[in-house]
Amino acid sequence: MDPTELLLHPVRLRIIHALSGGRLRSAGELCDRMPDVPRTSVYRQIGLLTEGGMLEIGDERRVRGAVERFYRLRSDRPTVSPEASSAMTADDHRQGFAAAMAVLIAEFNAYLDHPDADPVADSVGYRQATLWLSREELDRMLTGFRDLVAPLAANQPGPGRRPHLISPILFPGEQPASSS
């Protein structure tokens, strides 16, 4: 299965998000994080992600006579390349966007369902703005965003740190009808 097909699935995306930030989790822990997904489906998707080179076994432990595997994201995992993205059809992009939004909604619901959830104190935000940008301004903004986020994305878990999801979404809006 190619990386595009592998990643454009809501449950597989949720598994990848659950393992982001260097996390090591067992299949059981992943099932516990996704109670709305049948366990057999979680196990099947873990298998596909492992076969597809996205996940690897990071640890194994004996539990009651069985071996429990703990998975993590491979550091050299495949990604959707710009070439593959440019070869995607409009329907492929719709499917990818819908899968990403399904994951985002599931992650947000999991956050809100936690007894300590405090959206105000946690600076939760979900605003939308329209920016009128030239191509050069857009390129400058994206470069600045990458320069700001890339060093932070390298952070490892540590004292005082807690994971935060960031999901930038960018696409051109509809041009208003010009008045004559």
JSON list of C-alpha atoms in Angstrom, two decimals:
[
{"chain": "A", "resi": 1, "resn": "MET", "atom": "CA", "xyz": [0.00, 0.00, 0.00]},
{"chain": "A", "resi": 2, "resn": "ASP", "atom": "CA", "xyz": [1.50, 3.37, -0.95]},
{"chain": "A", "resi": 3, "resn": "PRO", "atom": "CA", "xyz": [1.93, 6.05, 1.75]},
{"chain": "A", "resi": 4, "resn": "THR", "atom": "CA", "xyz": [-0.93, 8.17, 0.40]},
{"chain": "A", "resi": 5, "resn": "GLU", "atom": "CA", "xyz": [-3.41, 5.31, 0.60]},
{"chain": "A", "resi": 6, "resn": "LEU", "atom": "CA", "xyz": [-2.00, 4.23, 3.95]},
{"chain": "A", "resi": 7, "resn": "LEU", "atom": "CA", "xyz": [-2.36, 7.69, 5.51]},
{"chain": "A", "resi": 8, "resn": "LEU", "atom": "CA", "xyz": [-5.76, 8.62, 4.09]},
{"chain": "A", "resi": 9, "resn": "HIS", "atom": "CA", "xyz": [-7.71, 6.52, 6.57]},
{"chain": "A", "resi": 10, "resn": "PRO", "atom": "CA", "xyz": [-9.26, 7.99, 9.73]},
{"chain": "A", "resi": 11, "resn": "VAL", "atom": "CA", "xyz": [-8.36, 5.16, 12.12]},
{"chain": "A", "resi": 12, "resn": "ARG", "atom": "CA", "xyz": [-4.79, 4.89, 10.83]},
{"chain": "A", "resi": 13, "resn": "LEU", "atom": "CA", "xyz": [-4.40, 8.66, 11.17]},
{"chain": "A", "resi": 14, "resn": "ARG", "atom": "CA", "xyz": [-5.65, 8.48, 14.76]},
{"chain": "A", "resi": 15, "resn": "ILE", "atom": "CA", "xyz": [-3.11, 5.75, 15.53]},
{"chain": "A", "resi": 16, "resn": "ILE", "atom": "CA", "xyz": [-0.33, 7.87, 14.05]},
{"chain": "A", "resi": 17, "resn": "HIS", "atom": "CA", "xyz": [-1.44, 10.87, 16.11]},
{"chain": "A", "resi": 18, "resn": "ALA", "atom": "CA", "xyz": [-1.57, 8.70, 19.26]},
{"chain": "A", "resi": 19, "resn": "LEU", "atom": "CA", "xyz": [2.05, 7.67, 18.66]},
{"chain": "A", "resi": 20, "resn": "SER", "atom": "CA", "xyz": [3.36, 11.11, 17.72]},
{"chain": "A", "resi": 21, "resn": "GLY", "atom": "CA", "xyz": [5.91, 12.84, 19.90]},
{"chain": "A", "resi": 22, "resn": "GLY", "atom": "CA", "xyz": [7.97, 9.70, 20.39]},
{"chain": "A", "resi": 23, "resn": "ARG", "atom": "CA", "xyz": [5.23, 7.86, 22.28]},
{"chain": "A", "resi": 24, "resn": "LEU", "atom": "CA", "xyz": [5.42, 4.11, 22.74]},
{"chain": "A", "resi": 25, "resn": "ARG", "atom": "CA", "xyz": [2.00, 2.43, 23.12]},
{"chain": "A", "resi": 26, "resn": "SER", "atom": "CA", "xyz": [0.67, -1.10, 23.13]},
{"chain": "A", "resi": 27, "resn": "ALA", "atom": "CA", "xyz": [-2.21, -2.18, 20.92]},
{"chain": "A", "resi": 28, "resn": "GLY", "atom": "CA", "xyz": [-4.37, -2.33, 24.05]},
{"chain": "A", "resi": 29, "resn": "GLU", "atom": "CA", "xyz": [-3.49, 1.25, 24.95]},
{"chain": "A", "resi": 30, "resn": "LEU", "atom": "CA", "xyz": [-4.34, 2.35, 21.41]},
{"chain": "A", "resi": 31, "resn": "CYS", "atom": "CA", "xyz": [-7.69, 0.54, 21.68]},
{"chain": "A", "resi": 32, "resn": "ASP", "atom": "CA", "xyz": [-8.37, 2.30, 25.00]},
{"chain": "A", "resi": 33, "resn": "ARG", "atom": "CA", "xyz": [-7.72, 5.68, 23.32]},
{"chain": "A", "resi": 34, "resn": "MET", "atom": "CA", "xyz": [-10.28, 4.85, 20.61]},
{"chain": "A", "resi": 35, "resn": "PRO", "atom": "CA", "xyz": [-13.25, 3.20, 22.36]},
{"chain": "A", "resi": 36, "resn": "ASP", "atom": "CA", "xyz": [-15.47, 4.08, 19.38]},
{"chain": "A", "resi": 37, "resn": "VAL", "atom": "CA", "xyz": [-13.40, 1.82, 17.07]},
{"chain": "A", "resi": 38, "resn": "PRO", "atom": "CA", "xyz": [-13.75, -1.97, 17.29]},
{"chain": "A", "resi": 39, "resn": "ARG", "atom": "CA", "xyz": [-10.62, -3.58, 18.75]},
{"chain": "A", "resi": 40, "resn": "THR", "atom": "CA", "xyz": [-10.28, -5.86, 15.74]},
{"chain": "A", "resi": 41, "resn": "SER", "atom": "CA", "xyz": [-10.18, -2.82, 13.48]},
{"chain": "A", "resi": 42, "resn": "VAL", "atom": "CA", "xyz": [-7.47, -1.15, 15.60]},
{"chain": "A", "resi": 43, "resn": "TYR", "atom": "CA", "xyz": [-5.37, -4.33, 15.49]},
{"chain": "A", "resi": 44, "resn": "ARG", "atom": "CA", "xyz": [-5.88, -4.64, 11.71]},
{"chain": "A", "resi": 45, "resn": "GLN", "atom": "CA", "xyz": [-4.86, -1.01, 11.14]},
{"chain": "A", "resi": 46, "resn": "ILE", "atom": "CA", "xyz": [-1.77, -1.42, 13.37]},
{"chain": "A", "resi": 47, "resn": "GLY", "atom": "CA", "xyz": [-0.81, -4.40, 11.20]},
{"chain": "A", "resi": 48, "resn": "LEU", "atom": "CA", "xyz": [-1.22, -2.40, 8.00]},
{"chain": "A", "resi": 49, "resn": "LEU", "atom": "CA", "xyz": [0.79, 0.52, 9.40]},
{"chain": "A", "resi": 50, "resn": "THR", "atom": "CA", "xyz": [3.56, -1.85, 10.49]},
{"chain": "A", "resi": 51, "resn": "GLU", "atom": "CA", "xyz": [3.62, -3.66, 7.12]},
{"chain": "A", "resi": 52, "resn": "GLY", "atom": "CA", "xyz": [3.59, -0.26, 5.37]},
{"chain": "A", "resi": 53, "resn": "GLY", "atom": "CA", "xyz": [6.70, 0.90, 7.23]},
{"chain": "A", "resi": 54, "resn": "MET", "atom": "CA", "xyz": [5.01, 3.54, 9.40]},
{"chain": "A", "resi": 55, "resn": "LEU", "atom": "CA", "xyz": [5.27, 1.72, 12.73]},
{"chain": "A", "resi": 56, "resn": "GLU", "atom": "CA", "xyz": [7.84, -0.48, 14.37]},
{"chain": "A", "resi": 57, "resn": "ILE", "atom": "CA", "xyz": [7.91, -2.52, 17.53]},
{"chain": "A", "resi": 58, "resn": "GLY", "atom": "CA", "xyz": [9.75, -0.46, 20.12]},
{"chain": "A", "resi": 59, "resn": "ASP", "atom": "CA", "xyz": [9.49, -2.86, 23.04]},
{"chain": "A", "resi": 60, "resn": "GLU", "atom": "CA", "xyz": [8.09, -6.25, 24.02]},
{"chain": "A", "resi": 61, "resn": "ARG", "atom": "CA", "xyz": [7.06, -7.33, 27.51]},
{"chain": "A", "resi": 62, "resn": "ARG", "atom": "CA", "xyz": [5.78, -10.58, 28.94]},
{"chain": "A", "resi": 63, "resn": "VAL", "atom": "CA", "xyz": [2.31, -10.12, 30.39]},
{"chain": "A", "resi": 64, "resn": "ARG", "atom": "CA", "xyz": [0.53, -13.16, 31.88]},
{"chain": "A", "resi": 65, "resn": "GLY", "atom": "CA", "xyz": [2.43, -15.56, 29.62]},
{"chain": "A", "resi": 66, "resn": "ALA", "atom": "CA", "xyz": [1.86, -13.56, 26.43]},
{"chain": "A", "resi": 67, "resn": "VAL", "atom": "CA", "xyz": [4.13, -11.05, 24.71]},
{"chain": "A", "resi": 68, "resn": "GLU", "atom": "CA", "xyz": [2.76, -7.52, 24.61]},
{"chain": "A", "resi": 69, "resn": "ARG", "atom": "CA", "xyz": [4.21, -5.36, 21.84]},
{"chain": "A", "resi": 70, "resn": "PHE", "atom": "CA", "xyz": [4.64, -1.62, 22.12]},
{"chain": "A", "resi": 71, "resn": "TYR", "atom": "CA", "xyz": [4.61, 0.36, 18.89]},
{"chain": "A", "resi": 72, "resn": "ARG", "atom": "CA", "xyz": [6.16, 3.64, 17.86]},
{"chain": "A", "resi": 73, "resn": "LEU", "atom": "CA", "xyz": [6.41, 5.67, 14.69]},
{"chain": "A", "resi": 74, "resn": "ARG", "atom": "CA", "xyz": [9.43, 4.86, 12.57]},
{"chain": "A", "resi": 75, "resn": "SER", "atom": "CA", "xyz": [11.74, 7.84, 12.26]},
{"chain": "A", "resi": 76, "resn": "ASP", "atom": "CA", "xyz": [12.29, 6.97, 8.59]},
{"chain": "A", "resi": 77, "resn": "ARG", "atom": "CA", "xyz": [8.59, 6.39, 7.88]},
{"chain": "A", "resi": 78, "resn": "PRO", "atom": "CA", "xyz": [7.22, 7.15, 4.43]},
{"chain": "A", "resi": 79, "resn": "THR", "atom": "CA", "xyz": [5.26, 10.35, 3.86]},
{"chain": "A", "resi": 80, "resn": "VAL", "atom": "CA", "xyz": [3.02, 11.66, 1.12]},
{"chain": "A", "resi": 81, "resn": "SER", "atom": "CA", "xyz": [5.53, 13.27, -1.19]},
{"chain": "A", "resi": 82, "resn": "PRO", "atom": "CA", "xyz": [4.81, 16.50, -3.07]},
{"chain": "A", "resi": 83, "resn": "GLU", "atom": "CA", "xyz": [4.83, 14.42, -6.27]},
{"chain": "A", "resi": 84, "resn": "ALA", "atom": "CA", "xyz": [2.24, 12.00, -4.88]},
{"chain": "A", "resi": 85, "resn": "SER", "atom": "CA", "xyz": [0.15, 14.91, -3.61]},
{"chain": "A", "resi": 86, "resn": "SER", "atom": "CA", "xyz": [0.22, 16.58, -7.01]},
{"chain": "A", "resi": 87, "resn": "ALA", "atom": "CA", "xyz": [-0.91, 13.30, -8.61]},
{"chain": "A", "resi": 88, "resn": "MET", "atom": "CA", "xyz": [-3.93, 13.06, -6.31]},
{"chain": "A", "resi": 89, "resn": "THR", "atom": "CA", "xyz": [-7.33, 13.73, -7.83]},
{"chain": "A", "resi": 90, "resn": "ALA", "atom": "CA", "xyz": [-9.76, 16.25, -6.39]},
{"chain": "A", "resi": 91, "resn": "ASP", "atom": "CA", "xyz": [-11.65, 13.31, -4.84]},
{"chain": "A", "resi": 92, "resn": "ASP", "atom": "CA", "xyz": [-8.41, 11.99, -3.30]},
{"chain": "A", "resi": 93, "resn": "HIS", "atom": "CA", "xyz": [-7.86, 15.41, -1.71]},
{"chain": "A", "resi": 94, "resn": "ARG", "atom": "CA", "xyz": [-11.47, 15.45, -0.48]},
{"chain": "A", "resi": 95, "resn": "GLN", "atom": "CA", "xyz": [-10.96, 12.01, 1.08]},
{"chain": "A", "resi": 96, "resn": "GLY", "atom": "CA", "xyz": [-7.68, 13.09, 2.68]},
{"chain": "A", "resi": 97, "resn": "PHE", "atom": "CA", "xyz": [-9.21, 16.26, 4.09]},
{"chain": "A", "resi": 98, "resn": "ALA", "atom": "CA", "xyz": [-12.25, 14.37, 5.41]},
{"chain": "A", "resi": 99, "resn": "ALA", "atom": "CA", "xyz": [-9.98, 11.78, 7.06]},
{"chain": "A", "resi": 100, "resn": "ALA", "atom": "CA", "xyz": [-7.86, 14.52, 8.65]},
{"chain": "A", "resi": 101, "resn": "MET", "atom": "CA", "xyz": [-10.97, 16.31, 9.93]},
{"chain": "A", "resi": 102, "resn": "ALA", "atom": "CA", "xyz": [-12.38, 13.05, 11.32]},
{"chain": "A", "resi": 103, "resn": "VAL", "atom": "CA", "xyz": [-9.14, 12.52, 13.24]},
{"chain": "A", "resi": 104, "resn": "LEU", "atom": "CA", "xyz": [-9.14, 16.11, 14.49]},
{"chain": "A", "resi": 105, "resn": "ILE", "atom": "CA", "xyz": [-12.73, 15.79, 15.70]},
{"chain": "A", "resi": 106, "resn": "ALA", "atom": "CA", "xyz": [-11.97, 12.48, 17.42]},
{"chain": "A", "resi": 107, "resn": "GLU", "atom": "CA", "xyz": [-8.87, 13.93, 19.12]},
{"chain": "A", "resi": 108, "resn": "PHE", "atom": "CA", "xyz": [-10.82, 17.02, 20.23]},
{"chain": "A", "resi": 109, "resn": "ASN", "atom": "CA", "xyz": [-13.64, 14.88, 21.62]},
{"chain": "A", "resi": 110, "resn": "ALA", "atom": "CA", "xyz": [-11.11, 12.73, 23.50]},
{"chain": "A", "resi": 111, "resn": "TYR", "atom": "CA", "xyz": [-9.63, 15.91, 24.99]},
{"chain": "A", "resi": 112, "resn": "LEU", "atom": "CA", "xyz": [-13.06, 17.25, 26.02]},
{"chain": "A", "resi": 113, "resn": "ASP", "atom": "CA", "xyz": [-14.02, 13.88, 27.52]},
{"chain": "A", "resi": 114, "resn": "HIS", "atom": "CA", "xyz": [-11.02, 14.00, 29.86]},
{"chain": "A", "resi": 115, "resn": "PRO", "atom": "CA", "xyz": [-12.14, 15.07, 33.36]},
{"chain": "A", "resi": 116, "resn": "ASP", "atom": "CA", "xyz": [-9.40, 17.74, 33.59]},
{"chain": "A", "resi": 117, "resn": "ALA", "atom": "CA", "xyz": [-10.23, 19.38, 30.25]},
{"chain": "A", "resi": 118, "resn": "ASP", "atom": "CA", "xyz": [-10.28, 23.17, 30.53]},
{"chain": "A", "resi": 119, "resn": "PRO", "atom": "CA", "xyz": [-10.42, 24.74, 27.06]},
{"chain": "A", "resi": 120, "resn": "VAL", "atom": "CA", "xyz": [-9.94, 28.30, 28.39]},
{"chain": "A", "resi": 121, "resn": "ALA", "atom": "CA", "xyz": [-6.96, 27.50, 30.62]},
{"chain": "A", "resi": 122, "resn": "ASP", "atom": "CA", "xyz": [-5.48, 25.28, 27.88]},
{"chain": "A", "resi": 123, "resn": "SER", "atom": "CA", "xyz": [-5.71, 28.10, 25.29]},
{"chain": "A", "resi": 124, "resn": "VAL", "atom": "CA", "xyz": [-7.80, 25.94, 22.95]},
{"chain": "A", "resi": 125, "resn": "GLY", "atom": "CA", "xyz": [-8.49, 27.75, 19.73]},
{"chain": "A", "resi": 126, "resn": "TYR", "atom": "CA", "xyz": [-10.44, 27.06, 16.57]},
{"chain": "A", "resi": 127, "resn": "ARG", "atom": "CA", "xyz": [-10.74, 30.33, 14.78]},
{"chain": "A", "resi": 128, "resn": "GLN", "atom": "CA", "xyz": [-10.78, 31.05, 11.10]},
{"chain": "A", "resi": 129, "resn": "ALA", "atom": "CA", "xyz": [-9.55, 34.15, 9.34]},
{"chain": "A", "resi": 130, "resn": "THR", "atom": "CA", "xyz": [-9.25, 35.27, 5.76]},
{"chain": "A", "resi": 131, "resn": "LEU", "atom": "CA", "xyz": [-5.88, 36.67, 4.76]},
{"chain": "A", "resi": 132, "resn": "TRP", "atom": "CA", "xyz": [-5.50, 38.53, 1.48]},
{"chain": "A", "resi": 133, "resn": "LEU", "atom": "CA", "xyz": [-2.00, 37.55, 0.36]},
{"chain": "A", "resi": 134, "resn": "SER", "atom": "CA", "xyz": [0.13, 37.81, -2.75]},
{"chain": "A", "resi": 135, "resn": "ARG", "atom": "CA", "xyz": [2.13, 34.71, -3.71]},
{"chain": "A", "resi": 136, "resn": "GLU", "atom": "CA", "xyz": [5.22, 36.31, -2.16]},
{"chain": "A", "resi": 137, "resn": "GLU", "atom": "CA", "xyz": [3.39, 37.14, 1.08]},
{"chain": "A", "resi": 138, "resn": "LEU", "atom": "CA", "xyz": [2.02, 33.58, 1.27]},
{"chain": "A", "resi": 139, "resn": "ASP", "atom": "CA", "xyz": [5.51, 32.11, 0.75]},
{"chain": "A", "resi": 140, "resn": "ARG", "atom": "CA", "xyz": [6.94, 34.43, 3.43]},
{"chain": "A", "resi": 141, "resn": "MET", "atom": "CA", "xyz": [4.18, 33.49, 5.88]},
{"chain": "A", "resi": 142, "resn": "LEU", "atom": "CA", "xyz": [4.66, 29.74, 5.29]},
{"chain": "A", "resi": 143, "resn": "THR", "atom": "CA", "xyz": [8.43, 30.02, 5.67]},
{"chain": "A", "resi": 144, "resn": "GLY", "atom": "CA", "xyz": [7.99, 31.96, 8.92]},
{"chain": "A", "resi": 145, "resn": "PHE", "atom": "CA", "xyz": [5.51, 29.39, 10.20]},
{"chain": "A", "resi": 146, "resn": "ARG", "atom": "CA", "xyz": [7.88, 26.51, 9.37]},
{"chain": "A", "resi": 147, "resn": "ASP", "atom": "CA", "xyz": [10.79, 28.36, 10.99]},
{"chain": "A", "resi": 148, "resn": "LEU", "atom": "CA", "xyz": [8.72, 28.86, 14.15]},
{"chain": "A", "resi": 149, "resn": "VAL", "atom": "CA", "xyz": [7.25, 25.35, 14.41]},
{"chain": "A", "resi": 150, "resn": "ALA", "atom": "CA", "xyz": [10.13, 23.12, 13.24]},
{"chain": "A", "resi": 151, "resn": "PRO", "atom": "CA", "xyz": [12.34, 23.62, 16.32]},
{"chain": "A", "resi": 152, "resn": "LEU", "atom": "CA", "xyz": [9.35, 23.06, 18.63]},
{"chain": "A", "resi": 153, "resn": "ALA", "atom": "CA", "xyz": [8.36, 19.87, 16.77]},
{"chain": "A", "resi": 154, "resn": "ALA", "atom": "CA", "xyz": [11.75, 18.42, 17.79]},
{"chain": "A", "resi": 155, "resn": "ASN", "atom": "CA", "xyz": [10.90, 18.79, 21.51]},
{"chain": "A", "resi": 156, "resn": "GLN", "atom": "CA", "xyz": [10.81, 15.55, 23.47]},
{"chain": "A", "resi": 157, "resn": "PRO", "atom": "CA", "xyz": [8.50, 14.79, 26.40]},
{"chain": "A", "resi": 158, "resn": "GLY", "atom": "CA", "xyz": [9.83, 16.33, 29.60]},
{"chain": "A", "resi": 159, "resn": "PRO", "atom": "CA", "xyz": [8.91, 18.03, 32.86]},
{"chain": "A", "resi": 160, "resn": "GLY", "atom": "CA", "xyz": [6.38, 20.79, 32.36]},
{"chain": "A", "resi": 161, "resn": "ARG", "atom": "CA", "xyz": [5.69, 19.73, 28.76]},
{"chain": "A", "resi": 162, "resn": "ARG", "atom": "CA", "xyz": [2.38, 18.43, 27.55]},
{"chain": "A", "resi": 163, "resn": "PRO", "atom": "CA", "xyz": [1.49, 17.52, 23.97]},
{"chain": "A", "resi": 164, "resn": "HIS", "atom": "CA", "xyz": [-0.47, 20.05, 21.92]},
{"chain": "A", "resi": 165, "resn": "LEU", "atom": "CA", "xyz": [-1.99, 19.28, 18.54]},
{"chain": "A", "resi": 166, "resn": "ILE", "atom": "CA", "xyz": [-1.62, 21.88, 15.83]},
{"chain": "A", "resi": 167, "resn": "SER", "atom": "CA", "xyz": [-3.48, 21.43, 12.57]},
{"chain": "A", "resi": 168, "resn": "PRO", "atom": "CA", "xyz": [-2.89, 24.26, 10.12]},
{"chain": "A", "resi": 169, "resn": "ILE", "atom": "CA", "xyz": [-5.33, 24.25, 7.25]},
{"chain": "A", "resi": 170, "resn": "LEU", "atom": "CA", "xyz": [-4.65, 26.51, 4.31]},
{"chain": "A", "resi": 171, "resn": "PHE", "atom": "CA", "xyz": [-6.45, 26.82, 0.99]},
{"chain": "A", "resi": 172, "resn": "PRO", "atom": "CA", "xyz": [-7.50, 29.69, -1.24]},
{"chain": "A", "resi": 173, "resn": "GLY", "atom": "CA", "xyz": [-10.94, 31.10, -0.57]},
{"chain": "A", "resi": 174, "resn": "GLU", "atom": "CA", "xyz": [-13.42, 31.96, -3.23]},
{"chain": "A", "resi": 175, "resn": "GLN", "atom": "CA", "xyz": [-12.80, 35.25, -5.01]},
{"chain": "A", "resi": 176, "resn": "PRO", "atom": "CA", "xyz": [-15.69, 37.68, -4.57]},
{"chain": "A", "resi": 177, "resn": "ALA", "atom": "CA", "xyz": [-17.54, 38.56, -7.74]},
{"chain": "A", "resi": 178, "resn": "SER", "atom": "CA", "xyz": [-16.03, 41.68, -9.23]},
{"chain": "A", "resi": 179, "resn": "SER", "atom": "CA", "xyz": [-18.36, 44.63, -9.54]},
{"chain": "A", "resi": 180, "resn": "SER", "atom": "CA", "xyz": [-18.47, 46.31, -12.94]}
]
